[in-house]
Amino acid sequence: MHLSMLKKQGLIDAWHDRRIKAGDEVDHSIDSNLNAAGVILLLVSPDFLASSYCYDVEMQRAMERHQAGEARAIPVILRHSDWHSAPFGKLLATPTDGKPIKAWSDIDEAFLDVVKQIRAALPAKLVANSKASKASPARTSPPLSDAKSRSSNLRLKKMFTEADRDRFLHASFDFMANFFEASLVEMAERNEGIEGNFRRIDADRFTAAVYRYGKAIARCKISVGGAFGRGILFSVQRSGRRRDYEREPLS
């Protein structure tokens, strides 16, 4: 999805092994596309490093083509892993500074950073051809006098069902959980003496705590629903003896 603009502009034609059709020879399909690719993304995670096929076959061939100047291999660090000592460890990784996408508080921002670096790494001639293609005359619109009059506001009010509201509620809660977890990791990495603790209790509850040199300085609990009805309930411990509650209603 994040590569969609590069595809629409004709700069890339993405391929991955999920595009192999039933009846195709797997090894031959992977080899032929790997040998034809101009840009090869190495999606790095502990699973990638542990996979014999990904590491010993696909990655090794990608590095051979990269070193020969036939293609550009770009490591994309998805999760924390011991990748710096790998053959591609000497390459400039994405996102910026090789910070794993999992560790970003905003995952879309992380992927946007990756896309920008992929765009910058594409051959200049390819980008120039794409711009020239965009500049060519497109289909002209009919003269204003020939156009039929109509309202400029044709949007109808969208009606949301109970199912829509529940899906939105739980999607929002999951986003908040991921945001808290990644933010605690980032806070600990940036500040000396700071530790974070994220704990997912179940599908509808999680807790988060921040410690400075081992002493708790902030705690909170976030849950869906509860005694206050539908919505997301946020409780923060401001002192050792009481809690304050705030609720974001589901409008």
C-alpha atoms as an extended CHARMM CRD file, in Angstrom:
* protein
*
       251  EXT
         1         1  MET       CA              0.0000000000        0.0000000000        0.0000000000  PROA      1               0.0000000000
         2         2  HSD       CA              2.7760000000        2.4570000000        0.8860000000  PROA      2               0.0000000000
         3         3  LEU       CA              4.4060000000        1.8170000000       -2.4960000000  PROA      3               0.0000000000
         4         4  SER       CA              1.2170000000        2.6830000000       -4.4000000000  PROA      4               0.0000000000
         5         5  MET       CA              2.3800000000        6.1200000000       -5.6420000000  PROA      5               0.0000000000
         6         6  LEU       CA              5.6250000000        4.6450000000       -6.9840000000  PROA      6               0.0000000000
         7         7  LYS       CA              3.5220000000        2.0700000000       -8.8450000000  PROA      7               0.0000000000
         8         8  LYS       CA              1.0320000000        4.6380000000      -10.1820000000  PROA      8               0.0000000000
         9         9  GLN       CA              3.8920000000        6.8120000000      -11.4550000000  PROA      9               0.0000000000
        10        10  GLY       CA              5.3730000000        3.8630000000      -13.3060000000  PROA      10              0.0000000000
        11        11  LEU       CA              8.5760000000        3.9210000000      -11.2660000000  PROA      11              0.0000000000
        12        12  ILE       CA              8.2750000000        0.3720000000       -9.9610000000  PROA      12              0.0000000000
        13        13  ASP       CA              6.4260000000       -2.8520000000      -10.6450000000  PROA      13              0.0000000000
        14        14  ALA       CA              6.4430000000       -4.7000000000       -7.3310000000  PROA      14              0.0000000000
        15        15  TRP       CA              6.8450000000       -8.4750000000       -7.1080000000  PROA      15              0.0000000000
        16        16  HSD       CA              6.9370000000      -10.8680000000       -4.1610000000  PROA      16              0.0000000000
        17        17  ASP       CA              6.5290000000      -14.6220000000       -3.8040000000  PROA      17              0.0000000000
        18        18  ARG       CA              2.8180000000      -14.2690000000       -2.9870000000  PROA      18              0.0000000000
        19        19  ARG       CA              2.3320000000      -13.4950000000       -6.6770000000  PROA      19              0.0000000000
        20        20  ILE       CA              3.3910000000      -17.0020000000       -7.6860000000  PROA      20              0.0000000000
        21        21  LYS       CA              0.3970000000      -18.7010000000       -9.2750000000  PROA      21              0.0000000000
        22        22  ALA       CA             -0.8060000000      -22.2310000000       -8.6720000000  PROA      22              0.0000000000
        23        23  GLY       CA              1.1420000000      -24.5810000000      -10.8930000000  PROA      23              0.0000000000
        24        24  ASP       CA              4.1840000000      -22.2970000000      -11.2260000000  PROA      24              0.0000000000
        25        25  GLU       CA              7.6080000000      -23.6500000000      -10.3480000000  PROA      25              0.0000000000
        26        26  VAL       CA              8.4380000000      -21.8340000000       -7.1220000000  PROA      26              0.0000000000
        27        27  ASP       CA             12.2500000000      -21.7690000000       -7.2890000000  PROA      27              0.0000000000
        28        28  HSD       CA             12.2550000000      -20.7830000000      -10.9660000000  PROA      28              0.0000000000
        29        29  SER       CA              9.7400000000      -17.9510000000      -10.3850000000  PROA      29              0.0000000000
        30        30  ILE       CA             11.7590000000      -16.5360000000       -7.4930000000  PROA      30              0.0000000000
        31        31  ASP       CA             15.0930000000      -16.8480000000       -9.3290000000  PROA      31              0.0000000000
        32        32  SER       CA             13.8530000000      -15.2400000000      -12.5360000000  PROA      32              0.0000000000
        33        33  ASN       CA             12.2840000000      -12.2580000000      -10.7520000000  PROA      33              0.0000000000
        34        34  LEU       CA             15.2540000000      -11.8580000000       -8.4080000000  PROA      34              0.0000000000
        35        35  ASN       CA             17.6110000000      -11.8070000000      -11.4010000000  PROA      35              0.0000000000
        36        36  ALA       CA             15.4470000000       -9.2900000000      -13.2670000000  PROA      36              0.0000000000
        37        37  ALA       CA             14.8360000000       -6.8610000000      -10.3920000000  PROA      37              0.0000000000
        38        38  GLY       CA             16.4560000000       -3.4250000000      -10.3900000000  PROA      38              0.0000000000
        39        39  VAL       CA             15.7090000000       -2.7910000000       -6.7000000000  PROA      39              0.0000000000
        40        40  ILE       CA             15.5830000000       -5.5940000000       -4.1270000000  PROA      40              0.0000000000
        41        41  LEU       CA             14.0900000000       -4.8950000000       -0.6940000000  PROA      41              0.0000000000
        42        42  LEU       CA             15.4450000000       -7.0190000000        2.1380000000  PROA      42              0.0000000000
        43        43  LEU       CA             12.6660000000       -7.1050000000        4.7590000000  PROA      43              0.0000000000
        44        44  VAL       CA             14.8020000000       -7.7040000000        7.8340000000  PROA      44              0.0000000000
        45        45  SER       CA             13.4790000000       -9.3320000000       10.9990000000  PROA      45              0.0000000000
        46        46  PRO       CA             14.5590000000      -12.2140000000       13.2540000000  PROA      46              0.0000000000
        47        47  ASP       CA             12.4610000000      -14.5010000000       11.0390000000  PROA      47              0.0000000000
        48        48  PHE       CA             14.2930000000      -13.2640000000        7.9150000000  PROA      48              0.0000000000
        49        49  LEU       CA             17.6910000000      -13.9560000000        9.4930000000  PROA      49              0.0000000000
        50        50  ALA       CA             16.5780000000      -17.3770000000       10.7220000000  PROA      50              0.0000000000
        51        51  SER       CA             15.1590000000      -18.4680000000        7.3600000000  PROA      51              0.0000000000
        52        52  SER       CA             17.6410000000      -20.6070000000        5.4270000000  PROA      52              0.0000000000
        53        53  TYR       CA             16.0050000000      -19.7590000000        2.1090000000  PROA      53              0.0000000000
        54        54  CYS       CA             15.7010000000      -16.0000000000        2.7090000000  PROA      54              0.0000000000
        55        55  TYR       CA             19.2070000000      -15.6400000000        4.1420000000  PROA      55              0.0000000000
        56        56  ASP       CA             21.2580000000      -18.2640000000        2.3000000000  PROA      56              0.0000000000
        57        57  VAL       CA             19.5870000000      -18.0810000000       -1.1070000000  PROA      57              0.0000000000
        58        58  GLU       CA             17.6190000000      -14.8880000000       -1.7570000000  PROA      58              0.0000000000
        59        59  MET       CA             19.7630000000      -12.4860000000        0.2630000000  PROA      59              0.0000000000
        60        60  GLN       CA             23.0520000000      -13.9180000000       -1.0400000000  PROA      60              0.0000000000
        61        61  ARG       CA             21.8950000000      -13.5670000000       -4.6580000000  PROA      61              0.0000000000
        62        62  ALA       CA             20.6410000000      -10.0360000000       -3.9790000000  PROA      62              0.0000000000
        63        63  MET       CA             24.0450000000       -9.0610000000       -2.5700000000  PROA      63              0.0000000000
        64        64  GLU       CA             25.8410000000      -10.6200000000       -5.5560000000  PROA      64              0.0000000000
        65        65  ARG       CA             23.7990000000       -8.4990000000       -7.9470000000  PROA      65              0.0000000000
        66        66  HSD       CA             24.2300000000       -5.4240000000       -5.7390000000  PROA      66              0.0000000000
        67        67  GLN       CA             28.0120000000       -5.7880000000       -5.6400000000  PROA      67              0.0000000000
        68        68  ALA       CA             28.1000000000       -6.3370000000       -9.4000000000  PROA      68              0.0000000000
        69        69  GLY       CA             26.1770000000       -3.0990000000       -9.9380000000  PROA      69              0.0000000000
        70        70  GLU       CA             23.2890000000       -4.9590000000      -11.5700000000  PROA      70              0.0000000000
        71        71  ALA       CA             20.7150000000       -4.0550000000       -8.8940000000  PROA      71              0.0000000000
        72        72  ARG       CA             20.3820000000       -2.0810000000       -5.6740000000  PROA      72              0.0000000000
        73        73  ALA       CA             19.7040000000       -3.9990000000       -2.4650000000  PROA      73              0.0000000000
        74        74  ILE       CA             17.9670000000       -1.9280000000        0.2300000000  PROA      74              0.0000000000
        75        75  PRO       CA             17.5900000000       -3.3290000000        3.7610000000  PROA      75              0.0000000000
        76        76  VAL       CA             14.2530000000       -2.4260000000        5.3690000000  PROA      76              0.0000000000
        77        77  ILE       CA             14.5010000000       -3.0970000000        9.1170000000  PROA      77              0.0000000000
        78        78  LEU       CA             11.0910000000       -4.2900000000       10.2830000000  PROA      78              0.0000000000
        79        79  ARG       CA             11.9420000000       -5.4890000000       13.8010000000  PROA      79              0.0000000000
        80        80  HSD       CA             14.8450000000       -5.4530000000       16.2520000000  PROA      80              0.0000000000
        81        81  SER       CA             17.3860000000       -8.0910000000       15.2140000000  PROA      81              0.0000000000
        82        82  ASP       CA             21.1410000000       -8.7580000000       15.0400000000  PROA      82              0.0000000000
        83        83  TRP       CA             21.5180000000       -7.6860000000       11.3950000000  PROA      83              0.0000000000
        84        84  HSD       CA             24.5950000000       -5.4220000000       11.5400000000  PROA      84              0.0000000000
        85        85  SER       CA             26.9920000000       -8.3620000000       11.1570000000  PROA      85              0.0000000000
        86        86  ALA       CA             25.1200000000       -9.7650000000        8.1300000000  PROA      86              0.0000000000
        87        87  PRO       CA             26.5500000000       -9.2870000000        4.6120000000  PROA      87              0.0000000000
        88        88  PHE       CA             24.1180000000       -6.4070000000        4.0430000000  PROA      88              0.0000000000
        89        89  GLY       CA             25.0410000000       -4.8040000000        7.3980000000  PROA      89              0.0000000000
        90        90  LYS       CA             27.4330000000       -2.4240000000        5.6180000000  PROA      90              0.0000000000
        91        91  LEU       CA             24.5990000000       -1.0000000000        3.5020000000  PROA      91              0.0000000000
        92        92  LEU       CA             22.6460000000        2.0940000000        4.5630000000  PROA      92              0.0000000000
        93        93  ALA       CA             19.4150000000        0.6580000000        5.9120000000  PROA      93              0.0000000000
        94        94  THR       CA             15.9310000000        2.1050000000        6.0290000000  PROA      94              0.0000000000
        95        95  PRO       CA             14.1030000000        3.6510000000        7.8500000000  PROA      95              0.0000000000
        96        96  THR       CA             16.5060000000        6.4410000000        8.8350000000  PROA      96              0.0000000000
        97        97  ASP       CA             19.4240000000        5.2350000000       10.9870000000  PROA      97              0.0000000000
        98        98  GLY       CA             18.2030000000        1.6470000000       10.6460000000  PROA      98              0.0000000000
        99        99  LYS       CA             15.6000000000        2.2060000000       13.3550000000  PROA      99              0.0000000000
       100       100  PRO       CA             13.1630000000       -0.7540000000       13.1690000000  PROA      100             0.0000000000
       101       101  ILE       CA              9.7020000000        0.0930000000       11.8800000000  PROA      101             0.0000000000
       102       102  LYS       CA              8.2580000000       -1.7130000000       14.9210000000  PROA      102             0.0000000000
       103       103  ALA       CA              9.9430000000        0.8780000000       17.1830000000  PROA      103             0.0000000000
       104       104  TRP       CA              8.3120000000        3.9340000000       15.5500000000  PROA      104             0.0000000000
       105       105  SER       CA              5.3460000000        5.4370000000       17.3610000000  PROA      105             0.0000000000
       106       106  ASP       CA              3.6870000000        6.0910000000       13.9840000000  PROA      106             0.0000000000
       107       107  ILE       CA              4.0640000000        3.0910000000       11.6510000000  PROA      107             0.0000000000
       108       108  ASP       CA              2.8350000000        5.0600000000        8.6180000000  PROA      108             0.0000000000
       109       109  GLU       CA              5.5510000000        7.6570000000        9.2100000000  PROA      109             0.0000000000
       110       110  ALA       CA              8.1430000000        4.8800000000        9.2730000000  PROA      110             0.0000000000
       111       111  PHE       CA              6.9460000000        3.3920000000        5.9820000000  PROA      111             0.0000000000
       112       112  LEU       CA              6.8080000000        6.8690000000        4.4040000000  PROA      112             0.0000000000
       113       113  ASP       CA             10.4580000000        7.3270000000        5.3720000000  PROA      113             0.0000000000
       114       114  VAL       CA             11.2590000000        4.0180000000        3.6340000000  PROA      114             0.0000000000
       115       115  VAL       CA              9.3530000000        5.0170000000        0.4860000000  PROA      115             0.0000000000
       116       116  LYS       CA             11.1800000000        8.3600000000        0.2880000000  PROA      116             0.0000000000
       117       117  GLN       CA             14.5280000000        6.5990000000        0.4680000000  PROA      117             0.0000000000
       118       118  ILE       CA             13.4880000000        4.0570000000       -2.1780000000  PROA      118             0.0000000000
       119       119  ARG       CA             12.4090000000        6.9110000000       -4.4600000000  PROA      119             0.0000000000
       120       120  ALA       CA             15.7440000000        8.6640000000       -3.9240000000  PROA      120             0.0000000000
       121       121  ALA       CA             17.6060000000        5.4390000000       -4.7810000000  PROA      121             0.0000000000
       122       122  LEU       CA             15.8400000000        4.8900000000       -8.1080000000  PROA      122             0.0000000000
       123       123  PRO       CA             17.8630000000        5.5910000000      -11.2740000000  PROA      123             0.0000000000
       124       124  ALA       CA             17.6410000000        9.2690000000      -12.2660000000  PROA      124             0.0000000000
       125       125  LYS       CA             16.7470000000        8.3360000000      -15.8540000000  PROA      125             0.0000000000
       126       126  LEU       CA             13.7330000000        6.3450000000      -14.6620000000  PROA      126             0.0000000000
       127       127  VAL       CA             12.4490000000        9.2520000000      -12.5460000000  PROA      127             0.0000000000
       128       128  ALA       CA             12.9880000000       11.7110000000      -15.4240000000  PROA      128             0.0000000000
       129       129  ASN       CA             11.0130000000        9.5130000000      -17.8200000000  PROA      129             0.0000000000
       130       130  SER       CA              8.1680000000        9.3230000000      -15.3180000000  PROA      130             0.0000000000
       131       131  LYS       CA              8.0430000000       13.1200000000      -14.9780000000  PROA      131             0.0000000000
       132       132  ALA       CA              8.0720000000       13.5440000000      -18.7460000000  PROA      132             0.0000000000
       133       133  SER       CA              5.1820000000       11.1210000000      -19.0310000000  PROA      133             0.0000000000
       134       134  LYS       CA              3.1840000000       13.0930000000      -16.4460000000  PROA      134             0.0000000000
       135       135  ALA       CA              3.8380000000       16.3330000000      -18.3310000000  PROA      135             0.0000000000
       136       136  SER       CA              2.3490000000       14.9940000000      -21.5870000000  PROA      136             0.0000000000
       137       137  PRO       CA             -1.1030000000       16.3660000000      -22.4670000000  PROA      137             0.0000000000
       138       138  ALA       CA             -3.9400000000       14.4900000000      -20.8480000000  PROA      138             0.0000000000
       139       139  ARG       CA             -7.5020000000       14.1730000000      -22.0100000000  PROA      139             0.0000000000
       140       140  THR       CA             -8.9700000000       17.6660000000      -22.2100000000  PROA      140             0.0000000000
       141       141  SER       CA            -12.1580000000       18.5500000000      -20.3650000000  PROA      141             0.0000000000
       142       142  PRO       CA            -15.1380000000       19.8600000000      -22.3280000000  PROA      142             0.0000000000
       143       143  PRO       CA            -15.5300000000       23.6510000000      -22.4780000000  PROA      143             0.0000000000
       144       144  LEU       CA            -17.4010000000       25.1160000000      -19.5310000000  PROA      144             0.0000000000
       145       145  SER       CA            -20.2320000000       26.1440000000      -21.8490000000  PROA      145             0.0000000000
       146       146  ASP       CA            -20.7490000000       22.4900000000      -22.8930000000  PROA      146             0.0000000000
       147       147  ALA       CA            -20.8060000000       21.1360000000      -19.3420000000  PROA      147             0.0000000000
       148       148  LYS       CA            -24.1790000000       20.4750000000      -17.7380000000  PROA      148             0.0000000000
       149       149  SER       CA            -25.0180000000       22.4410000000      -14.6210000000  PROA      149             0.0000000000
       150       150  ARG       CA            -25.0430000000       20.4800000000      -11.3890000000  PROA      150             0.0000000000
       151       151  SER       CA            -24.6040000000       20.9560000000       -7.6660000000  PROA      151             0.0000000000
       152       152  SER       CA            -21.0580000000       21.0450000000       -6.3710000000  PROA      152             0.0000000000
       153       153  ASN       CA            -22.0970000000       19.3580000000       -3.1260000000  PROA      153             0.0000000000
       154       154  LEU       CA            -23.3260000000       15.8310000000       -3.8060000000  PROA      154             0.0000000000
       155       155  ARG       CA            -22.0280000000       14.1550000000       -0.6550000000  PROA      155             0.0000000000
       156       156  LEU       CA            -24.6280000000       12.3360000000        1.4250000000  PROA      156             0.0000000000
       157       157  LYS       CA            -24.3710000000       11.8730000000        5.1630000000  PROA      157             0.0000000000
       158       158  LYS       CA            -22.9180000000        8.4640000000        5.9140000000  PROA      158             0.0000000000
       159       159  MET       CA            -24.8970000000        6.2950000000        8.2880000000  PROA      159             0.0000000000
       160       160  PHE       CA            -22.8670000000        4.1390000000       10.6970000000  PROA      160             0.0000000000
       161       161  THR       CA            -24.1780000000        0.8510000000       12.0320000000  PROA      161             0.0000000000
       162       162  GLU       CA            -23.4920000000       -0.6060000000       15.4490000000  PROA      162             0.0000000000
       163       163  ALA       CA            -21.0330000000       -2.9720000000       13.7690000000  PROA      163             0.0000000000
       164       164  ASP       CA            -19.1990000000        0.0130000000       12.2120000000  PROA      164             0.0000000000
       165       165  ARG       CA            -18.9510000000        1.7080000000       15.6040000000  PROA      165             0.0000000000
       166       166  ASP       CA            -17.6350000000       -1.4360000000       17.3070000000  PROA      166             0.0000000000
       167       167  ARG       CA            -15.0360000000       -1.9840000000       14.5930000000  PROA      167             0.0000000000
       168       168  PHE       CA            -13.8810000000        1.6290000000       14.9120000000  PROA      168             0.0000000000
       169       169  LEU       CA            -13.7350000000        1.3590000000       18.7120000000  PROA      169             0.0000000000
       170       170  HSD       CA            -11.5440000000       -1.7380000000       18.6990000000  PROA      170             0.0000000000
       171       171  ALA       CA             -9.3540000000       -0.4980000000       15.8450000000  PROA      171             0.0000000000
       172       172  SER       CA             -8.7520000000        2.7250000000       17.7980000000  PROA      172             0.0000000000
       173       173  PHE       CA             -7.9150000000        0.7660000000       20.9350000000  PROA      173             0.0000000000
       174       174  ASP       CA             -5.4290000000       -1.4600000000       19.0600000000  PROA      174             0.0000000000
       175       175  PHE       CA             -3.7770000000        1.6360000000       17.5580000000  PROA      175             0.0000000000
       176       176  MET       CA             -3.4090000000        3.1600000000       21.0320000000  PROA      176             0.0000000000
       177       177  ALA       CA             -1.8840000000       -0.0610000000       22.3800000000  PROA      177             0.0000000000
       178       178  ASN       CA              0.7150000000       -0.1460000000       19.5920000000  PROA      178             0.0000000000
       179       179  PHE       CA              1.3960000000        3.5730000000       20.0750000000  PROA      179             0.0000000000
       180       180  PHE       CA              2.0070000000        3.1830000000       23.8190000000  PROA      180             0.0000000000
       181       181  GLU       CA              4.2170000000        0.1280000000       23.3950000000  PROA      181             0.0000000000
       182       182  ALA       CA              6.4270000000        1.7220000000       20.7220000000  PROA      182             0.0000000000
       183       183  SER       CA              6.6050000000        5.0540000000       22.5910000000  PROA      183             0.0000000000
       184       184  LEU       CA              7.8320000000        3.3730000000       25.7740000000  PROA      184             0.0000000000
       185       185  VAL       CA             10.6120000000        1.6550000000       23.8280000000  PROA      185             0.0000000000
       186       186  GLU       CA             11.6140000000        4.9280000000       22.1440000000  PROA      186             0.0000000000
       187       187  MET       CA             11.5300000000        6.8550000000       25.4560000000  PROA      187             0.0000000000
       188       188  ALA       CA             13.8640000000        4.3460000000       27.0860000000  PROA      188             0.0000000000
       189       189  GLU       CA             16.2810000000        4.4840000000       24.1430000000  PROA      189             0.0000000000
       190       190  ARG       CA             16.4640000000        8.2830000000       24.2020000000  PROA      190             0.0000000000
       191       191  ASN       CA             16.6820000000        8.9320000000       27.9610000000  PROA      191             0.0000000000
       192       192  GLU       CA             19.2230000000        7.5930000000       30.4180000000  PROA      192             0.0000000000
       193       193  GLY       CA             17.7780000000        5.8990000000       33.4920000000  PROA      193             0.0000000000
       194       194  ILE       CA             14.3100000000        5.5890000000       31.9810000000  PROA      194             0.0000000000
       195       195  GLU       CA             12.5410000000        2.2330000000       31.6530000000  PROA      195             0.0000000000
       196       196  GLY       CA              9.1270000000        1.4720000000       30.2550000000  PROA      196             0.0000000000
       197       197  ASN       CA              6.8340000000       -1.4520000000       30.9410000000  PROA      197             0.0000000000
       198       198  PHE       CA              3.9370000000       -2.2910000000       28.6080000000  PROA      198             0.0000000000
       199       199  ARG       CA              1.6270000000       -5.1730000000       29.4850000000  PROA      199             0.0000000000
       200       200  ARG       CA             -1.2920000000       -6.3410000000       27.3590000000  PROA      200             0.0000000000
       201       201  ILE       CA             -3.7290000000       -7.8900000000       29.8180000000  PROA      201             0.0000000000
       202       202  ASP       CA             -6.2200000000       -9.0910000000       27.2250000000  PROA      202             0.0000000000
       203       203  ALA       CA             -7.8620000000       -7.9270000000       23.9820000000  PROA      203             0.0000000000
       204       204  ASP       CA             -9.5980000000       -5.0220000000       25.7580000000  PROA      204             0.0000000000
       205       205  ARG       CA             -7.0590000000       -3.9030000000       28.4040000000  PROA      205             0.0000000000
       206       206  PHE       CA             -3.4280000000       -2.9010000000       28.7370000000  PROA      206             0.0000000000
       207       207  THR       CA             -1.2310000000       -1.1140000000       31.2720000000  PROA      207             0.0000000000
       208       208  ALA       CA              1.8230000000        1.0930000000       30.8500000000  PROA      208             0.0000000000
       209       209  ALA       CA              4.3700000000        2.3410000000       33.3630000000  PROA      209             0.0000000000
       210       210  VAL       CA              7.4520000000        4.5730000000       33.2830000000  PROA      210             0.0000000000
       211       211  TYR       CA             10.3360000000        4.2070000000       35.7470000000  PROA      211             0.0000000000
       212       212  ARG       CA             13.2340000000        6.5720000000       36.4500000000  PROA      212             0.0000000000
       213       213  TYR       CA             16.1790000000        4.6570000000       37.8840000000  PROA      213             0.0000000000
       214       214  GLY       CA             13.8140000000        1.9310000000       39.0050000000  PROA      214             0.0000000000
       215       215  LYS       CA             11.2200000000        4.1690000000       40.6750000000  PROA      215             0.0000000000
       216       216  ALA       CA              7.7690000000        4.4060000000       39.1000000000  PROA      216             0.0000000000
       217       217  ILE       CA              6.9650000000        7.9500000000       37.9930000000  PROA      217             0.0000000000
       218       218  ALA       CA              3.8190000000        7.2610000000       35.9460000000  PROA      218             0.0000000000
       219       219  ARG       CA              1.3300000000        4.4440000000       35.5300000000  PROA      219             0.0000000000
       220       220  CYS       CA             -1.8430000000        4.1400000000       33.4960000000  PROA      220             0.0000000000
       221       221  LYS       CA             -4.4120000000        1.6030000000       32.4430000000  PROA      221             0.0000000000
       222       222  ILE       CA             -6.4940000000        1.8010000000       29.2610000000  PROA      222             0.0000000000
       223       223  SER       CA             -9.4990000000       -0.3670000000       28.5410000000  PROA      223             0.0000000000
       224       224  VAL       CA            -12.5360000000       -0.6420000000       26.3120000000  PROA      224             0.0000000000
       225       225  GLY       CA            -15.9190000000       -0.0200000000       27.9160000000  PROA      225             0.0000000000
       226       226  GLY       CA            -16.2380000000       -0.7510000000       31.6140000000  PROA      226             0.0000000000
       227       227  ALA       CA            -18.4330000000        0.8110000000       34.2710000000  PROA      227             0.0000000000
       228       228  PHE       CA            -18.6900000000        4.0600000000       32.2970000000  PROA      228             0.0000000000
       229       229  GLY       CA            -20.3300000000        2.4890000000       29.2470000000  PROA      229             0.0000000000
       230       230  ARG       CA            -19.0660000000        2.2810000000       25.6430000000  PROA      230             0.0000000000
       231       231  GLY       CA            -15.8590000000        4.0480000000       24.7650000000  PROA      231             0.0000000000
       232       232  ILE       CA            -12.2180000000        3.9160000000       25.8120000000  PROA      232             0.0000000000
       233       233  LEU       CA            -11.4490000000        4.4180000000       29.4920000000  PROA      233             0.0000000000
       234       234  PHE       CA             -8.1150000000        5.9400000000       30.5080000000  PROA      234             0.0000000000
       235       235  SER       CA             -7.0620000000        5.7740000000       34.1580000000  PROA      235             0.0000000000
       236       236  VAL       CA             -3.8350000000        7.3580000000       35.3550000000  PROA      236             0.0000000000
       237       237  GLN       CA             -2.2860000000        7.0730000000       38.7990000000  PROA      237             0.0000000000
       238       238  ARG       CA             -1.3640000000       10.6160000000       39.8050000000  PROA      238             0.0000000000
       239       239  SER       CA             -0.5300000000        9.6840000000       43.4040000000  PROA      239             0.0000000000
       240       240  GLY       CA             -0.0850000000        6.5320000000       45.4010000000  PROA      240             0.0000000000
       241       241  ARG       CA             -3.5970000000        6.6230000000       46.8290000000  PROA      241             0.0000000000
       242       242  ARG       CA             -6.0270000000        7.6270000000       44.1140000000  PROA      242             0.0000000000
       243       243  ARG       CA             -6.7130000000        7.3520000000       40.4200000000  PROA      243             0.0000000000
       244       244  ASP       CA             -8.2890000000        9.8250000000       38.0120000000  PROA      244             0.0000000000
       245       245  TYR       CA            -10.4470000000        8.5680000000       35.1770000000  PROA      245             0.0000000000
       246       246  GLU       CA            -11.1440000000       10.0240000000       31.7810000000  PROA      246             0.0000000000
       247       247  ARG       CA            -13.2940000000        8.5110000000       29.0810000000  PROA      247             0.0000000000
       248       248  GLU       CA            -13.2450000000        9.0950000000       25.3450000000  PROA      248             0.0000000000
       249       249  PRO       CA            -16.8440000000        8.5520000000       24.2440000000  PROA      249             0.0000000000
       250       250  LEU       CA            -17.6790000000        6.7600000000       21.0120000000  PROA      250             0.0000000000
       251       251  SER       CA            -19.5950000000        9.3840000000       19.0500000000  PROA      251             0.0000000000
